[in-house]
Amino acid sequence: MAKISDFRSDTVTRPTPNMRKAMAEAVVGDDVLGDDPTVQELEALAAETMGKEAALFVPSGTMGNSVSVKVWTRELEEVIIEERSHIYNMESTHMTFISRVTPRPLPSRRGAMDPDEVERNIRKPSVHIPRTSLICVENTHNNWSGALVPMENLRAIREIADRHEIRIHFDGARIFNASVASGIPVKEYAAIGDSLMFCLSKGLSAPAGSLLVGNKDFIDYGRRVRKALGGGLRQVGVLAAPGIVALSEMTDRLKEDHDRAKKLASSISELPGIELNPENIDTNIIIFGFNHPKLTIPVFLEQLKKREILALATRGGIRFVTHKDINDEDVEKAIEAFRQLLAS
Ligand code: TLP
């Protein structure tokens, strides 16, 4: 059987042989009772890597973001958030559903909100008006085609947050992609946020899990919120063990994914129907508009599927993501399929 080239997301990555081995050999205990040494090792490694006091292992990125918003906010408060962000668009409305706060979405330049506009939108409470208590940032920015948000922009927003005594939560699901693309250490990104969430289960290829990092009080309260949301797991060292492998062995190779995404983007950008500036591809996500005289998006995706190439329709276009289980041959196969299908 021909290999399926699965470009739908970096979440489809399978665990490596070293991860499988680590899972089989993990020393475990009941983590809700604080007894799992492998989870403790992963949390210590995560806190150390990000330069924060403490860390919490959570089942998913969505739960990490939900816990963070819940810890930093109260009812009758508001959260400033970029309008295409994952938290606002793709996490089933947990801001209102769990935290009971209103999002205040702001536009951006490829994920970078204008700091002056952020400041103008900070609201002091009155009988009519909620208090702004949190700003959320995201880097790399998924729905902006994996854009790298500039460090100067994040620092400017941090400065405003400090001036107004507002917290920042950083959705760093792909923070290692950001670090590899920019050369800026993850600790510097983590310093922007009072809390940061990052995922083990995307480009780093672990089967599940994300980490929250922050100060000890944030993590202690976050642990209680995680339990309340049903995220306290028992012998979960079997999932923390591949997470340790992910952090120790899988971060440097992300550059390969970025190079392949750039190759794919520059090879297809001139083809009829493709609306894509390859210069906007900073990391491993390619989102392009599709406007072909003969093919619709669903028909094009179906044609690709017949050639064992999977991708996703996304708002306004199509998304291709490169990752560990996509190699040069998959990229060549996709380029060839684009050429044949779009020329015809
Ligand atoms: N993103 C997923 C889907 O939800 C679209 C993907 O395939 O890219 N923050 C960011 C920036 C994310 O991209 C994601 C997942 C999450 C948070 C949530 O992580 P999970 O899926 O672990 O809940």
Coordinates of C-alpha atoms and ligand atoms in Angstrom, one line a residue:
M1 CA 0.0 0.0 0.0
A2 CA 1.3 3.5 -0.9
K3 CA 2.2 5.7 2.0
I4 CA -0.5 8.3 3.0
S5 CA 1.1 11.7 3.1
D6 CA -0.8 13.3 5.9
F7 CA -0.5 17.1 5.8
R8 CA -3.6 17.8 7.9
S9 CA -1.7 18.8 11.1
D10 CA 1.4 18.1 13.1
T11 CA -0.9 16.5 15.6
V12 CA -0.9 13.4 13.4
T13 CA 2.7 12.6 14.3
R14 CA 3.2 9.1 15.7
P15 CA 5.4 8.5 18.7
T16 CA 9.1 7.6 18.0
P17 CA 10.6 4.2 18.9
N18 CA 12.4 5.9 21.9
M19 CA 9.0 7.2 23.0
R20 CA 7.4 3.8 22.8
K21 CA 10.3 2.4 24.8
A22 CA 10.0 5.1 27.4
M23 CA 6.3 4.5 27.8
A24 CA 6.9 0.7 28.3
E25 CA 9.5 1.4 31.0
A26 CA 8.0 4.4 32.8
V27 CA 7.9 4.2 36.5
V28 CA 4.4 5.3 37.5
G29 CA 2.2 6.1 40.5
D30 CA -1.1 7.9 41.2
D31 CA -0.5 11.4 39.9
V32 CA -3.6 12.8 41.6
L33 CA -2.1 11.8 44.9
G34 CA 1.2 13.3 43.8
D35 CA 2.9 9.9 43.4
D36 CA 4.0 9.7 39.8
P37 CA 7.8 10.2 39.6
T38 CA 7.8 10.4 35.8
V39 CA 5.2 13.2 35.7
Q40 CA 7.2 15.0 38.4
E41 CA 10.4 14.6 36.3
L42 CA 8.6 16.0 33.2
E43 CA 7.1 19.0 35.2
A44 CA 10.5 19.8 36.6
L45 CA 12.1 19.6 33.2
A46 CA 9.4 21.8 31.7
A47 CA 9.7 24.5 34.4
E48 CA 13.5 24.4 34.0
T49 CA 13.4 24.6 30.2
M50 CA 11.0 27.6 30.4
G51 CA 12.7 29.4 33.3
K52 CA 9.5 29.3 35.4
E53 CA 9.0 28.3 39.0
A54 CA 6.6 25.4 38.4
A55 CA 4.8 23.3 35.7
L56 CA 1.6 21.3 35.3
F57 CA 1.1 18.4 33.0
V58 CA -2.4 18.6 31.3
P59 CA -4.1 16.3 28.8
S60 CA -4.4 18.8 26.0
G61 CA -3.5 22.3 24.9
T62 CA -7.1 23.3 25.1
M63 CA -7.2 22.2 28.8
G64 CA -4.0 24.1 29.4
N65 CA -5.5 27.3 27.9
S66 CA -8.8 26.8 29.8
V67 CA -7.1 26.3 33.1
S68 CA -5.0 29.4 32.5
V69 CA -7.9 31.7 31.6
K70 CA -9.8 30.4 34.6
V71 CA -7.0 31.0 37.0
W72 CA -6.3 34.5 35.9
T73 CA -9.9 35.8 35.6
R74 CA -13.1 36.3 37.6
E75 CA -16.7 36.9 36.4
L76 CA -17.4 40.5 35.2
E77 CA -14.0 40.6 33.6
E78 CA -12.8 40.8 30.0
V79 CA -9.9 39.3 28.1
I80 CA -8.1 41.0 25.2
I81 CA -7.3 38.4 22.5
E82 CA -6.2 38.4 18.9
E83 CA -9.2 37.8 16.6
R84 CA -7.9 34.8 14.7
S85 CA -6.3 33.1 17.8
H86 CA -6.9 29.5 18.6
I87 CA -8.3 30.2 22.1
Y88 CA -10.9 32.5 20.7
N89 CA -11.8 30.5 17.6
M90 CA -11.1 26.8 18.1
E91 CA -11.5 25.9 21.7
S92 CA -15.3 25.6 22.0
T93 CA -15.8 28.9 23.8
H94 CA -14.3 27.9 27.1
M95 CA -13.8 31.6 27.9
T96 CA -17.5 32.0 28.3
F97 CA -18.4 28.4 29.1
I98 CA -15.9 27.8 31.8
S99 CA -14.5 31.2 32.9
R100 CA -17.6 33.3 32.3
V101 CA -15.6 36.2 30.9
T102 CA -16.0 38.1 27.7
P103 CA -13.4 38.0 25.0
R104 CA -12.4 41.4 23.4
P105 CA -11.0 40.3 20.0
L106 CA -8.5 42.7 18.3
P107 CA -7.2 42.6 14.7
S108 CA -3.5 42.1 14.1
R109 CA -0.7 42.1 11.5
R110 CA -0.1 38.4 11.1
G111 CA -0.8 37.7 14.7
A112 CA 0.9 40.8 16.1
M113 CA -1.7 43.1 17.8
D114 CA -0.9 46.8 17.7
P115 CA 0.3 47.6 21.2
D116 CA -1.4 51.1 21.1
E117 CA -4.7 49.4 20.2
V118 CA -4.2 46.9 23.0
E119 CA -3.7 49.7 25.4
R120 CA -6.7 51.7 24.1
N121 CA -8.9 48.6 24.7
I122 CA -7.9 48.1 28.3
R123 CA -11.0 48.9 30.3
K124 CA -11.4 50.1 33.9
P125 CA -14.5 48.7 35.5
S126 CA -17.6 50.7 36.2
V127 CA -21.2 49.8 36.7
H128 CA -21.4 49.3 32.9
I129 CA -18.0 48.0 32.0
P130 CA -16.0 44.8 32.8
R131 CA -12.5 45.0 34.1
T132 CA -9.8 43.9 31.6
S133 CA -7.8 41.3 33.6
L134 CA -5.9 39.3 30.9
I135 CA -4.3 39.5 27.5
C136 CA -3.7 36.4 25.5
V137 CA -1.0 36.1 22.9
E138 CA -0.2 33.2 20.5
N139 CA 3.2 32.3 18.9
T140 CA 3.6 30.7 16.4
H141 CA 0.2 31.8 15.2
N142 CA -1.7 28.9 13.8
N143 CA -4.4 30.6 11.8
W144 CA -1.9 33.2 10.5
S145 CA -0.2 30.3 8.6
G146 CA 2.2 29.6 11.5
A147 CA 3.4 33.2 11.6
L148 CA 6.3 34.1 13.9
V149 CA 5.1 37.0 16.0
P150 CA 8.0 39.4 16.5
M151 CA 9.6 39.6 19.9
E152 CA 9.5 43.4 19.9
N153 CA 5.8 43.3 19.6
L154 CA 5.4 40.8 22.5
R155 CA 7.7 42.9 24.6
A156 CA 5.7 46.1 23.9
I157 CA 2.5 44.3 25.0
R158 CA 4.2 43.0 28.1
E159 CA 5.2 46.5 29.0
I160 CA 1.6 47.7 28.6
A161 CA 0.4 44.8 30.7
D162 CA 2.8 45.7 33.5
R163 CA 1.8 49.3 33.4
H164 CA -1.8 48.3 33.9
E165 CA -1.2 45.4 36.2
I166 CA -2.8 42.9 33.8
R167 CA -1.7 39.3 33.3
I168 CA -0.6 37.7 30.1
H169 CA -1.3 34.1 29.1
F170 CA 0.9 32.9 26.2
D171 CA -0.5 30.1 24.0
G172 CA 2.8 28.6 23.0
A173 CA 1.4 25.4 21.5
R174 CA 4.3 25.7 19.0
I175 CA 6.7 27.7 21.0
F176 CA 9.6 25.5 19.9
N177 CA 8.8 26.2 16.3
A178 CA 9.0 29.9 17.1
S179 CA 12.3 29.5 18.9
V180 CA 13.9 27.4 16.1
A181 CA 12.6 29.9 13.5
S182 CA 13.7 33.0 15.3
G183 CA 16.8 31.8 17.2
I184 CA 15.3 33.3 20.3
P185 CA 15.5 30.9 23.3
V186 CA 12.1 29.6 24.6
K187 CA 12.9 31.1 28.0
E188 CA 12.7 34.6 26.5
Y189 CA 9.3 33.9 25.1
A190 CA 8.1 32.3 28.3
A191 CA 9.2 35.5 30.1
I192 CA 6.6 37.4 28.2
G193 CA 3.8 35.4 29.8
D194 CA 2.7 35.1 33.4
S195 CA 1.7 31.7 32.2
L196 CA 2.6 29.8 29.1
M197 CA 1.1 26.6 27.6
F198 CA 3.1 24.5 25.2
C199 CA 2.2 21.2 23.5
L200 CA 4.1 17.9 23.4
S201 CA 1.7 16.4 20.9
K202 CA 2.3 18.5 17.8
G203 CA 5.6 18.9 16.1
L204 CA 7.4 17.3 19.1
S205 CA 5.5 14.1 18.3
A206 CA 4.5 12.8 21.7
P207 CA 1.1 10.9 21.7
A208 CA -0.6 13.4 24.1
G209 CA -0.2 16.1 26.6
S210 CA 0.7 19.8 27.1
L211 CA 2.4 21.7 29.9
L212 CA 1.5 24.9 31.7
V213 CA 4.3 26.9 33.3
G214 CA 4.1 29.8 35.6
N215 CA 4.8 30.8 39.2
K216 CA 4.1 28.3 42.1
D217 CA 0.7 29.9 43.1
F218 CA -0.6 29.8 39.5
I219 CA 0.4 26.1 39.2
D220 CA -1.0 25.2 42.6
Y221 CA -4.4 26.8 41.8
G222 CA -4.2 25.5 38.2
R223 CA -3.9 21.9 39.6
R224 CA -7.2 22.4 41.5
V225 CA -8.8 23.7 38.3
R226 CA -7.4 20.8 36.3
K227 CA -9.0 18.4 38.7
A228 CA -12.3 20.2 38.6
L229 CA -12.3 20.0 34.8
G230 CA -11.7 16.2 35.0
G231 CA -8.0 16.4 33.9
G232 CA -6.5 14.7 37.0
L233 CA -5.1 11.5 35.7
R234 CA -3.7 8.5 37.6
Q235 CA -0.7 6.5 36.3
V236 CA -0.1 9.1 33.7
G237 CA 3.7 8.6 33.8
V238 CA 3.1 6.5 30.7
L239 CA 2.3 9.7 28.8
A240 CA 4.8 11.9 30.6
A241 CA 7.6 9.5 29.6
P242 CA 7.3 10.2 25.9
G243 CA 6.9 13.9 26.8
I244 CA 10.4 13.8 28.3
V245 CA 11.7 12.3 25.1
A246 CA 9.9 15.0 23.1
L247 CA 11.6 17.8 25.1
S248 CA 15.0 16.2 25.1
E249 CA 15.2 14.8 21.6
M250 CA 12.7 16.4 19.3
T251 CA 13.1 20.2 19.3
D252 CA 16.1 20.7 17.1
R253 CA 14.7 18.8 14.2
L254 CA 11.8 21.2 13.7
K255 CA 13.9 23.2 11.3
E256 CA 13.5 20.3 8.8
D257 CA 9.8 20.9 8.9
H258 CA 10.2 24.6 8.3
D259 CA 12.5 24.0 5.3
R260 CA 10.0 21.5 3.8
A261 CA 7.1 23.9 4.3
K262 CA 9.1 26.7 2.5
K263 CA 10.0 24.3 -0.3
L264 CA 6.3 23.3 -0.8
A265 CA 5.1 26.8 -0.5
S266 CA 7.5 28.3 -3.0
S267 CA 6.9 25.4 -5.5
I268 CA 3.1 25.8 -5.5
S269 CA 2.7 29.5 -5.1
E270 CA 2.8 30.3 -8.9
L271 CA 0.3 27.7 -9.9
P272 CA -3.2 28.7 -11.1
G273 CA -5.7 29.1 -8.3
I274 CA -3.2 29.3 -5.5
E275 CA -3.1 32.5 -3.5
L276 CA 0.0 32.3 -1.4
N277 CA 3.1 34.5 -0.8
P278 CA 5.8 32.0 0.1
E279 CA 7.7 34.8 2.0
N280 CA 4.9 34.6 4.6
I281 CA 5.9 31.0 5.5
D282 CA 7.9 31.3 8.7
T283 CA 7.5 27.8 10.1
N284 CA 5.6 24.6 9.4
I285 CA 2.0 25.7 8.5
I286 CA 1.0 26.8 5.1
I287 CA -2.5 28.3 4.7
F288 CA -3.3 29.5 1.2
G289 CA -6.4 30.9 -0.6
F290 CA -7.8 28.7 -3.4
N291 CA -9.6 30.3 -6.3
H292 CA -9.4 28.0 -9.3
P293 CA -11.5 28.4 -12.4
K294 CA -12.5 24.7 -12.5
L295 CA -12.0 23.2 -9.1
T296 CA -13.6 24.0 -5.7
I297 CA -11.8 23.4 -2.4
P298 CA -13.7 20.2 -1.6
V299 CA -13.2 18.7 -5.1
F300 CA -9.5 19.6 -5.0
L301 CA -9.0 18.0 -1.6
E302 CA -10.9 14.9 -2.8
Q303 CA -8.6 14.7 -5.8
L304 CA -5.6 15.0 -3.5
K305 CA -7.0 12.3 -1.3
K306 CA -7.3 9.9 -4.2
R307 CA -3.5 10.4 -4.6
E308 CA -3.0 9.6 -0.9
I309 CA -2.4 13.2 0.1
L310 CA -4.4 14.6 3.0
A311 CA -4.9 18.3 3.8
L312 CA -7.6 20.3 5.6
A313 CA -10.0 23.1 4.4
T314 CA -9.7 26.0 6.7
R315 CA -11.4 29.4 6.9
G316 CA -10.8 31.0 3.5
G317 CA -8.5 28.3 2.1
I318 CA -6.5 25.1 2.5
R319 CA -4.0 24.2 5.2
F320 CA -0.9 22.0 4.8
V321 CA 1.3 21.3 7.8
T322 CA 4.7 19.7 7.7
H323 CA 6.0 17.5 10.6
K324 CA 8.2 14.5 11.5
D325 CA 6.2 12.0 9.5
I326 CA 6.4 14.1 6.3
N327 CA 9.7 13.6 4.4
D328 CA 11.1 15.0 1.2
E329 CA 9.3 12.4 -0.9
D330 CA 5.9 13.4 0.5
V331 CA 6.7 17.0 -0.4
E332 CA 7.7 16.1 -3.9
K333 CA 4.6 13.9 -4.3
A334 CA 2.4 16.9 -3.2
I335 CA 4.2 19.3 -5.6
E336 CA 3.7 16.9 -8.4
A337 CA 0.0 16.4 -7.6
F338 CA -0.6 20.2 -7.4
R339 CA 1.1 20.6 -10.8
Q340 CA -1.0 17.9 -12.5
L341 CA -4.4 18.8 -10.9
L342 CA -4.1 22.5 -11.3
A343 CA -2.8 22.6 -14.8
S344 CA -5.5 20.3 -16.1
Ligands
TLP1 N1 -4.6 23.1 17.1 C1 -5.0 22.0 16.3 C2 -6.5 22.1 15.9 O1 -7.3 22.5 17.0 C3 -6.8 23.0 14.8 C4 -4.2 21.9 15.0 O2 -4.4 20.8 14.3 O3 -3.4 22.8 14.7 N2 -3.2 26.4 20.6 C5 -2.9 26.3 19.3 C6 -2.1 27.4 18.7 C7 -3.2 25.1 18.6 O4 -2.9 25.1 17.3 C8 -3.9 24.1 19.2 C9 -4.3 22.9 18.4 C10 -4.3 24.2 20.6 C11 -3.9 25.4 21.2 C12 -5.0 23.1 21.3 O5 -4.3 22.0 21.5 P1 -5.1 20.6 21.7 O6 -5.5 20.1 20.3 O7 -4.0 19.7 22.3 O8 -6.2 20.8 22.6

